[in-house]
Short mmCIF file of C-alpha atoms and ligand atoms in Angstrom, two decimals:
data_model
loop_
_atom_site.label_atom_id
_atom_site.label_comp_id
_atom_site.label_asym_id
_atom_site.label_seq_id
_atom_site.Cartn_x
_atom_site.Cartn_y
_atom_site.Cartn_z
CA UNK A 1 317.15 1.16 176.30
CA UNK A 2 318.63 4.16 174.27
CA UNK A 3 321.37 1.91 173.31
CA UNK A 4 318.72 -0.74 171.98
CA UNK A 5 317.10 2.07 169.87
CA UNK A 6 320.39 3.00 168.32
CA UNK A 7 320.94 -0.61 167.58
CA UNK A 8 317.66 -0.93 165.84
CA UNK A 9 318.35 2.33 163.92
CA UNK A 10 321.83 0.88 162.91
CA UNK A 11 320.47 -2.45 161.82
CA UNK A 12 318.06 -0.56 159.42
CA UNK A 13 320.89 1.57 158.08
CA UNK A 14 323.23 -1.60 157.60
CA UNK A 15 320.26 -3.29 155.70
CA UNK A 16 319.76 -0.04 153.39
CA UNK A 17 323.54 -0.03 152.71
CA UNK A 18 323.36 -3.66 151.73
CA UNK A 19 320.55 -3.08 149.31
CA UNK A 20 322.23 0.00 148.07
CA UNK A 21 325.12 -2.18 146.84
CA UNK A 22 323.01 -5.31 145.77
CA UNK A 23 321.03 -6.19 142.72
CA UNK A 24 317.51 -6.61 143.92
CA UNK A 25 315.66 -9.37 142.00
CA UNK A 26 312.78 -10.28 144.19
CA UNK A 27 309.66 -10.34 142.01
CA UNK A 28 307.38 -9.25 144.82
CA UNK A 29 309.31 -6.13 145.92
CA UNK A 30 309.78 -2.75 144.48
CA UNK A 31 310.82 0.78 145.42
CA UNK A 32 308.63 3.58 146.78
CA UNK A 33 308.87 6.99 144.98
CA UNK A 34 309.93 10.00 147.23
CA UNK A 35 306.47 11.72 147.35
CA UNK A 36 304.77 8.23 148.33
CA UNK A 37 307.55 7.59 150.84
CA UNK A 38 307.07 11.02 152.60
CA UNK A 39 303.48 10.29 153.42
CA UNK A 40 304.62 7.13 155.36
CA UNK A 41 305.84 9.17 158.18
CA UNK A 42 303.17 11.87 157.93
CA UNK A 43 300.61 12.38 160.94
CA UNK A 44 298.08 10.21 158.94
CA UNK A 45 300.10 7.56 160.62
CA UNK A 46 298.70 8.48 163.98
CA UNK A 47 295.02 8.61 163.17
CA UNK A 48 292.01 6.44 162.85
CA UNK A 49 289.36 6.75 160.36
CA UNK A 50 287.17 3.63 160.17
CA UNK A 51 284.18 3.65 157.65
CA UNK A 52 284.13 5.41 154.34
CA UNK A 53 284.73 8.99 153.23
CA UNK A 54 281.89 11.03 154.91
CA UNK A 55 280.70 8.26 157.08
CA UNK A 56 283.45 8.00 159.90
CA UNK A 57 283.34 7.12 163.44
CA UNK A 58 285.93 9.63 164.34
CA UNK A 59 286.33 13.40 164.24
CA UNK A 60 289.27 15.07 162.49
CA UNK A 61 289.02 13.09 159.25
CA UNK A 62 288.19 15.76 156.61
CA UNK A 63 291.75 15.66 155.09
CA UNK A 64 291.79 11.86 155.23
CA UNK A 65 288.35 11.74 153.61
CA UNK A 66 289.71 14.08 150.82
CA UNK A 67 292.82 11.82 150.22
CA UNK A 68 290.69 8.61 150.45
CA UNK A 69 288.27 10.01 147.92
CA UNK A 70 291.12 10.88 145.50
CA UNK A 71 292.66 7.37 146.02
CA UNK A 72 289.43 5.55 145.20
CA UNK A 73 288.82 7.83 142.10
CA UNK A 74 292.59 7.24 140.90
CA UNK A 75 292.10 3.56 141.29
CA UNK A 76 288.71 3.31 139.31
CA UNK A 77 290.38 5.27 136.56
CA UNK A 78 293.55 3.29 136.53
CA UNK A 79 291.79 0.06 136.39
CA UNK A 80 288.86 1.32 134.34
CA UNK A 81 286.31 -0.08 136.89
CA UNK A 82 283.28 1.05 138.99
CA UNK A 83 284.38 -0.20 142.52
CA UNK A 84 287.40 0.24 144.54
CA UNK A 85 288.15 -0.18 148.31
CA UNK A 86 291.32 0.69 149.64
CA UNK A 87 290.86 -0.42 153.21
CA UNK A 88 292.45 -3.94 153.17
CA UNK A 89 295.93 -3.41 154.67
CA UNK A 90 297.62 -6.06 152.44
CA UNK A 91 297.07 -8.59 149.62
CA UNK A 92 296.17 -11.55 151.96
CA UNK A 93 293.75 -9.29 153.99
CA UNK A 94 292.19 -8.42 150.59
CA UNK A 95 291.98 -12.20 149.74
CA UNK A 96 290.38 -12.77 153.19
CA UNK A 97 287.70 -10.10 152.52
CA UNK A 98 286.88 -11.58 149.00
CA UNK A 99 286.51 -15.02 150.80
CA UNK A 100 284.34 -13.53 153.50
CA UNK A 101 282.35 -11.84 150.95
CA UNK A 102 281.77 -14.54 148.31
CA UNK A 103 282.26 -17.88 149.84
CA UNK A 104 280.84 -19.90 153.04
CA UNK A 105 282.68 -22.25 155.21
CA UNK A 106 282.68 -25.69 153.36
CA UNK A 107 282.43 -24.19 149.93
CA UNK A 108 284.69 -25.32 147.21
CA UNK A 109 286.91 -22.49 145.65
CA UNK A 110 288.75 -23.16 142.37
CA UNK A 111 292.50 -22.50 142.36
CA UNK A 112 295.98 -23.49 141.23
CA UNK A 113 298.23 -25.62 143.48
CA UNK A 114 301.09 -24.03 145.47
CA UNK A 115 303.78 -26.13 143.42
CA UNK A 116 302.29 -24.63 140.33
CA UNK A 117 302.76 -21.24 141.72
CA UNK A 118 299.73 -20.50 143.61
CA UNK A 119 299.91 -17.81 146.56
CA UNK A 120 299.68 -19.11 150.17
CA UNK A 121 296.30 -17.61 150.60
CA UNK A 122 295.17 -20.81 148.56
CA UNK A 123 296.45 -23.09 151.33
CA UNK A 124 294.61 -24.82 154.05
CA UNK A 125 297.28 -23.17 156.41
CA UNK A 126 296.37 -19.71 154.61
CA UNK A 127 293.20 -17.70 153.97
CA UNK A 128 291.45 -20.71 152.38
CA UNK A 129 291.87 -22.54 155.63
CA UNK A 130 290.95 -19.62 157.75
CA UNK A 131 287.66 -19.22 155.92
CA UNK A 132 287.11 -23.05 155.88
CA UNK A 133 286.89 -23.39 151.99
CA UNK A 134 288.24 -26.21 149.99
CA UNK A 135 290.57 -26.02 147.09
CA UNK A 136 289.18 -27.47 143.72
CA UNK A 137 292.62 -27.70 141.85
CA UNK A 138 292.73 -26.63 138.24
CA UNK A 139 294.94 -28.66 135.92
CA UNK A 140 298.31 -27.29 134.99
CA UNK A 141 300.24 -27.00 131.77
CA UNK A 142 303.89 -27.23 132.91
CA UNK A 143 305.20 -26.39 129.39
CA UNK A 144 303.15 -23.32 128.89
CA UNK A 145 303.23 -22.38 132.71
CA UNK A 146 299.46 -21.75 132.76
CA UNK A 147 296.00 -23.50 133.51
CA UNK A 148 295.50 -26.27 131.09
CA UNK A 149 292.00 -25.18 129.62
CA UNK A 150 290.57 -28.38 128.42
CA UNK A 151 291.26 -30.48 131.51
CA UNK A 152 290.27 -27.51 133.75
CA UNK A 153 286.83 -27.32 132.20
CA UNK A 154 286.39 -30.95 133.03
CA UNK A 155 287.40 -30.45 136.59
CA UNK A 156 285.05 -27.43 136.84
CA UNK A 157 282.06 -29.24 135.44
CA UNK A 158 282.79 -32.26 137.86
CA UNK A 159 283.71 -30.23 141.14
CA UNK A 160 281.36 -27.22 140.42
CA UNK A 161 283.24 -24.70 142.88
CA UNK A 162 281.11 -21.62 143.39
CA UNK A 163 284.12 -19.32 143.25
CA UNK A 164 287.25 -19.51 140.91
CA UNK A 165 290.25 -17.83 141.80
CA UNK A 166 292.88 -16.80 139.13
CA UNK A 167 296.32 -15.85 140.55
CA UNK A 168 299.80 -16.74 141.10
CA UNK A 169 303.09 -16.01 142.87
CA UNK A 170 304.97 -17.41 140.10
CA UNK A 171 303.19 -15.41 137.43
CA UNK A 172 304.79 -15.74 134.18
CA UNK A 173 301.88 -15.76 131.55
CA UNK A 174 298.28 -14.52 131.58
CA UNK A 175 295.80 -17.06 132.87
CA UNK A 176 292.87 -18.15 130.61
CA UNK A 177 290.09 -16.21 132.43
CA UNK A 178 288.26 -15.33 128.96
CA UNK A 179 288.56 -18.94 127.97
CA UNK A 180 287.26 -20.33 131.21
CA UNK A 181 284.41 -17.73 131.56
CA UNK A 182 281.65 -19.43 129.69
CA UNK A 183 282.43 -22.44 131.83
CA UNK A 184 282.13 -20.46 134.96
CA UNK A 185 278.85 -19.27 133.69
CA UNK A 186 277.65 -22.72 133.01
CA UNK A 187 278.24 -23.93 136.53
CA UNK A 188 277.02 -20.71 138.25
CA UNK A 189 280.54 -19.68 139.55
CA UNK A 190 282.08 -16.19 139.87
CA UNK A 191 285.64 -15.39 138.61
CA UNK A 192 288.13 -13.67 141.25
CA UNK A 193 291.73 -12.60 140.07
CA UNK A 194 294.46 -12.21 142.53
CA UNK A 195 296.50 -9.77 140.66
CA UNK A 196 299.04 -8.71 143.35
CA UNK A 197 302.03 -9.63 141.33
CA UNK A 198 300.97 -8.28 138.02
CA UNK A 199 298.86 -5.20 139.34
CA UNK A 200 301.30 -2.53 137.70
CA UNK A 201 301.33 -4.54 134.45
CA UNK A 202 297.47 -4.74 134.24
CA UNK A 203 297.22 -0.87 135.14
CA UNK A 204 300.02 -0.17 132.60
CA UNK A 205 297.83 -2.03 129.93
CA UNK A 206 300.53 -4.73 129.39
CA UNK A 207 299.13 -7.78 130.78
CA UNK A 208 295.46 -9.28 130.62
CA UNK A 209 292.74 -7.17 131.83
CA UNK A 210 290.87 -9.45 134.34
CA UNK A 211 287.97 -7.32 135.23
CA UNK A 212 287.07 -7.03 131.50
CA UNK A 213 287.68 -10.73 130.84
CA UNK A 214 285.19 -12.22 133.19
CA UNK A 215 286.32 -11.74 136.67
CA UNK A 216 283.92 -9.85 138.94
CA UNK A 217 286.53 -8.91 141.60
CA UNK A 218 290.30 -8.13 141.61
CA UNK A 219 292.26 -8.33 144.92
CA UNK A 220 295.87 -7.42 145.35
CA UNK A 221 298.72 -5.98 147.35
CA UNK A 222 299.88 -2.76 145.99
CA UNK A 223 303.81 -2.98 146.26
CA UNK A 224 304.93 -5.60 143.62
CA UNK A 225 304.63 -4.42 139.94
CA UNK A 226 302.53 -1.70 141.17
CA UNK A 227 305.28 0.35 143.02
CA UNK A 228 303.14 1.47 145.82
CA UNK A 229 303.37 1.05 149.66
CA UNK A 230 302.67 -2.15 151.41
CA UNK A 231 298.76 -2.16 151.30
CA UNK A 232 295.88 -4.02 149.81
CA UNK A 233 293.16 -3.12 147.41
CA UNK A 234 289.91 -4.61 146.07
CA UNK A 235 288.55 -3.54 142.54
CA UNK A 236 285.45 -4.79 140.83
CA UNK A 237 283.18 -4.03 137.87
CA UNK A 238 280.02 -5.76 139.11
CA UNK A 239 276.57 -4.43 138.35
CA UNK A 240 275.57 -6.18 141.51
CA UNK A 241 275.07 -3.84 144.30
CA UNK A 242 274.86 -6.78 146.74
CA UNK A 243 278.31 -7.96 145.68
CA UNK A 244 280.04 -4.52 146.25
CA UNK A 245 278.20 -4.11 149.53
CA UNK A 246 279.30 -7.44 150.71
CA UNK A 247 282.90 -6.59 149.72
CA UNK A 248 282.83 -3.30 151.39
CA UNK A 249 281.63 -4.65 154.50
CA UNK A 250 284.01 -7.54 154.42
CA UNK A 251 286.90 -5.12 154.13
CA UNK A 252 285.43 -3.10 157.09
CA UNK A 253 284.62 -4.32 159.70
CA UNK A 254 285.25 -7.82 158.35
CA UNK A 255 288.83 -7.94 158.12
CA UNK A 256 290.26 -4.56 159.20
CA UNK A 257 289.59 -1.90 161.86
CA UNK A 258 291.59 1.10 160.87
CA UNK A 259 293.05 0.79 157.54
CA UNK A 260 296.56 2.37 158.01
CA UNK A 261 295.94 5.90 156.62
CA UNK A 262 299.45 6.85 155.93
CA UNK A 263 299.83 3.82 153.80
CA UNK A 264 296.56 4.70 151.89
CA UNK A 265 297.74 8.44 151.13
CA UNK A 266 301.00 6.85 149.72
CA UNK A 267 298.96 4.58 147.74
CA UNK A 268 296.87 7.58 146.38
CA UNK A 269 300.37 9.07 145.15
CA UNK A 270 301.55 5.68 143.71
CA UNK A 271 298.46 5.43 141.71
CA UNK A 272 298.70 8.98 140.40
CA UNK A 273 302.22 8.44 139.47
CA UNK A 274 301.36 5.23 137.64
CA UNK A 275 298.66 7.01 135.61
CA UNK A 276 301.34 9.27 134.56
CA UNK A 277 304.26 6.94 134.03
CA UNK A 278 302.85 3.27 134.41
CA UNK A 279 302.71 2.33 130.65
CA UNK A 280 306.30 2.99 129.86
CA UNK A 281 307.44 1.41 132.96
CA UNK A 282 305.19 -1.77 132.47
CA UNK A 283 306.56 -2.21 129.13
CA UNK A 284 310.27 -1.95 130.15
CA UNK A 285 309.66 -4.33 133.15
CA UNK A 286 308.48 -6.98 130.89
CA UNK A 287 311.20 -6.18 128.29
CA UNK A 288 313.69 -6.56 130.81
CA UNK A 289 312.41 -9.80 132.13
CA UNK A 290 312.45 -11.33 128.77
CA UNK A 291 316.00 -9.93 128.16
CA UNK A 292 317.11 -11.59 131.25
CA UNK A 293 315.55 -14.74 130.63
CA UNK A 294 317.18 -14.92 127.13
CA UNK A 295 320.59 -14.02 128.55
CA UNK A 296 320.50 -16.52 131.48
CA UNK A 297 319.34 -19.22 128.88
CA UNK A 298 322.24 -18.43 126.37
CA UNK A 299 324.55 -19.13 129.52
CA UNK A 300 323.22 -22.35 130.19
CA UNK A 301 320.57 -21.77 132.77
CA UNK A 302 317.33 -23.85 132.70
CA UNK A 303 314.84 -21.03 132.31
CA UNK A 304 311.20 -22.16 132.01
CA UNK A 305 308.80 -21.05 129.41
CA UNK A 306 311.62 -21.11 126.69
CA UNK A 307 309.14 -21.77 123.89
CA UNK A 308 307.04 -18.71 124.84
CA UNK A 309 309.90 -16.29 125.32
CA UNK A 310 310.48 -17.17 128.94
CA UNK A 311 307.90 -14.93 130.40
CA UNK A 312 305.11 -12.18 129.42
CA UNK A 313 305.40 -10.75 132.84
CA UNK A 314 308.01 -9.33 135.34
CA UNK A 315 308.84 -12.81 136.71
CA UNK A 316 311.20 -15.59 135.56
CA UNK A 317 311.42 -19.21 136.88
CA UNK A 318 314.88 -20.82 136.79
CA UNK A 319 315.15 -24.38 137.63
CA UNK A 320 318.51 -24.67 139.52
CA UNK A 321 318.74 -28.43 140.32
CA UNK A 322 322.05 -28.61 138.31
CA UNK A 323 323.42 -25.75 140.36
CA UNK A 324 322.61 -27.05 143.67
CA UNK A 325 318.87 -26.37 144.14
CA UNK A 326 316.69 -23.42 144.83
CA UNK A 327 317.84 -22.86 148.55
CA UNK A 328 321.49 -23.10 148.12
CA UNK A 329 321.55 -21.09 144.88
CA UNK A 330 319.52 -18.36 146.49
CA UNK A 331 321.85 -18.28 149.53
CA UNK A 332 324.86 -18.15 147.31
CA UNK A 333 323.40 -15.41 145.22
CA UNK A 334 322.58 -13.35 148.34
CA UNK A 335 326.31 -13.66 149.44
CA UNK A 336 327.31 -12.45 145.95
CA UNK A 337 325.07 -9.33 146.32
CA UNK A 338 322.31 -10.75 143.97
CA UNK A 339 318.98 -10.84 146.00
CA UNK A 340 316.39 -13.43 144.79
CA UNK A 341 314.32 -16.28 146.47
CA UNK A 342 314.06 -20.09 146.24
CA UNK A 343 310.70 -21.11 144.60
CA UNK A 344 308.85 -24.29 144.24
CA UNK A 345 308.49 -25.22 140.59
CA UNK A 346 305.89 -27.66 138.88
CA UNK A 347 307.06 -31.21 139.40
CA UNK A 348 308.83 -30.50 142.74
CA UNK A 349 307.75 -33.12 145.21
CA UNK A 350 308.71 -31.45 148.45
CA UNK A 351 307.99 -28.21 149.64
CA UNK A 352 311.23 -28.07 151.53
CA UNK A 353 313.41 -28.56 148.68
CA UNK A 354 312.51 -26.06 145.87
CA UNK A 355 314.08 -26.86 142.63
CA UNK A 356 314.22 -23.38 141.39
CA UNK A 357 314.67 -19.57 142.04
CA UNK A 358 312.41 -16.79 141.18
CA UNK A 359 313.66 -13.63 139.60
CA UNK A 360 311.89 -10.29 138.84
CA UNK A 361 312.58 -7.10 137.25
CA UNK A 362 310.22 -4.47 138.82
CA UNK A 363 312.81 -2.90 141.22
CA UNK A 364 315.82 -2.90 138.70
CA UNK A 365 313.46 -1.32 136.02
CA UNK A 366 312.71 1.61 138.63
CA UNK A 367 316.35 2.09 138.96
CA UNK A 368 316.52 2.76 135.28
CA UNK A 369 318.10 -0.56 134.12
CA UNK A 370 317.11 -1.64 130.63
CA UNK A 371 317.85 -4.84 128.42
CA UNK A 372 321.61 -4.14 128.17
CA UNK A 373 321.93 -4.25 132.01
CA UNK A 374 319.95 -7.59 132.13
CA UNK A 375 322.85 -9.21 130.06
CA UNK A 376 325.55 -7.92 132.75
CA UNK A 377 323.13 -9.38 135.42
CA UNK A 378 323.22 -12.86 133.64
CA UNK A 379 326.98 -12.66 133.27
CA UNK A 380 327.32 -12.09 137.10
CA UNK A 381 325.08 -15.07 137.85
CA UNK A 382 327.01 -17.15 135.19
CA UNK A 383 330.33 -16.20 136.85
CA UNK A 384 329.25 -17.25 140.22
CA UNK A 385 327.14 -20.20 139.56
CA UNK A 386 328.96 -21.86 136.35
CA UNK A 387 332.40 -20.39 136.43
CA UNK A 388 333.50 -20.77 139.86
CA UNK A 389 333.98 -17.13 140.55
CA UNK A 390 334.20 -16.27 144.33
CA UNK A 391 331.13 -14.80 145.87
CA UNK A 392 333.13 -11.83 147.40
CA UNK A 393 334.47 -11.12 144.05
CA UNK A 394 331.07 -11.10 142.33
CA UNK A 395 329.62 -9.14 145.10
CA UNK A 396 332.29 -6.59 144.31
CA UNK A 397 331.34 -6.62 140.68
CA UNK A 398 327.57 -6.24 141.44
CA UNK A 399 328.37 -3.26 143.75
CA UNK A 400 330.42 -1.65 141.12
CA UNK A 401 327.67 -2.20 138.56
CA UNK A 402 324.93 -1.00 140.91
CA UNK A 403 326.79 2.29 141.57
CA UNK A 404 325.64 3.36 138.07
CA UNK A 405 322.20 3.24 139.21
CA UNK A 406 321.63 5.97 141.78
CA UNK A 407 318.28 7.47 140.64
CA UNK A 408 314.82 6.55 140.59
CA UNK A 409 312.56 6.52 137.44
CA UNK A 410 308.85 6.39 136.52
CA UNK A 411 307.87 8.93 139.42
CA UNK A 412 307.61 12.59 140.13
CA UNK A 413 311.01 13.97 141.59
CA UNK A 414 312.60 11.24 139.80
CA UNK A 415 316.39 11.05 139.02
CA UNK A 416 319.34 11.78 141.48
CA UNK A 417 316.66 13.77 143.89
CA UNK A 418 315.45 10.36 144.70
CA UNK A 419 318.76 9.23 145.57
CA UNK A 420 318.08 8.29 149.18
CA UNK A 421 315.32 5.80 148.45
CA UNK A 422 317.12 3.08 150.35
CA UNK A 423 317.45 4.91 153.51
CA UNK A 424 315.91 7.83 155.14
CA UNK A 425 317.10 6.96 158.46
CA UNK A 426 319.27 9.72 159.59
CA UNK A 427 319.36 11.40 156.08
CA UNK A 428 316.65 13.88 155.62
CA UNK A 429 315.59 13.71 151.85
CA UNK A 430 317.45 16.23 149.63
N1 DSN B 1 305.17 -13.45 149.44
C1 DSN B 1 304.96 -12.58 148.19
C2 DSN B 1 305.61 -13.03 147.24
O1 DSN B 1 306.73 -13.08 147.25
O2 DSN B 1 305.06 -13.58 146.17
C3 DSN B 1 303.30 -12.87 148.00
O3 DSN B 1 302.56 -12.56 149.15
#
């Protein structure tokens, strides 16, 4: 078995080396800061702390309480809200907690369709199905890549869902929460925002602020534009103590037992770092996405949202039917050292044949790239997908380009000291 262990370690090292040489463009991924990463292997990992700070079921939790209290305070400060719960262990688990607290089996819940960019939580085979709720689908404006307000008002009046989810995995532009909030009030529905993708942009003050636009709860994962650990969070601003009690008891014991204390501690660090650096980071993430969209468009790519500047977030959607379809293009890019994912786009008829790819700029921004580098990335994609350059050759170009970005930005201990962010296996941090 020792050999098997070595094989596992080796596979992780090979993975890290691969990413060290690649251009990472997955919109839902990011890099953890050195201080946050260090806590993932701390003794917090080995402990239990069910309940809330000061109300635990286990002994030995004093320092966990200290860190979790700080984490909750930081979250409330960062999102300018009165309620936070950092016990959901992922975004989907946070979504399940909301559904448990705010809907009953058989209820209708408003949401977008998967092909329009919704997360799988909204699917019958996802969290909606697990809770037994049914979707009431909003109308979609494919040109503006957001919810069609006028037609959705009619749908809401007709279907009268009791909970309305605003959130996407292909999140290009803000959603019309403010515009629909009067309709929600008229039909007695409450607004819920899944901000997993745009959490770091909301916190950085560069995207919409759903808790101040009409949503009573915000659920999210914490490792996408917010460069935290893989974890989940619930945030709220409701004056209604019954709702916050229901959310807290849905988080524990509803959908978690222990809440992965090492990851909670890493989240506390990430929230503190975002308070220090989040504004500049969020601005650059969006500027980079816009610049990449424009550079791809200039090179003949069909980037969605052209009339609106391609995006107002970290994400781009590119229809690649001409280049071979989402699946083939994502695979060819990966062979050439550019990591992205195939994605369903509005109008796609088969979930098995996505017509597009999704690109994101959080990780390259953390590496210190700016608008100039986005042009270079577009050139590499053009070389591969339009000019017939061999994948091995593009991969060599991508690796040479990437070798100029060995430090991490927007965190404490930034720069070259954070060099080993891809791989701590067998390499103690400097
Ligand atoms: N799978 C994530 C994404 O890539 O958007 C969401 O959970």
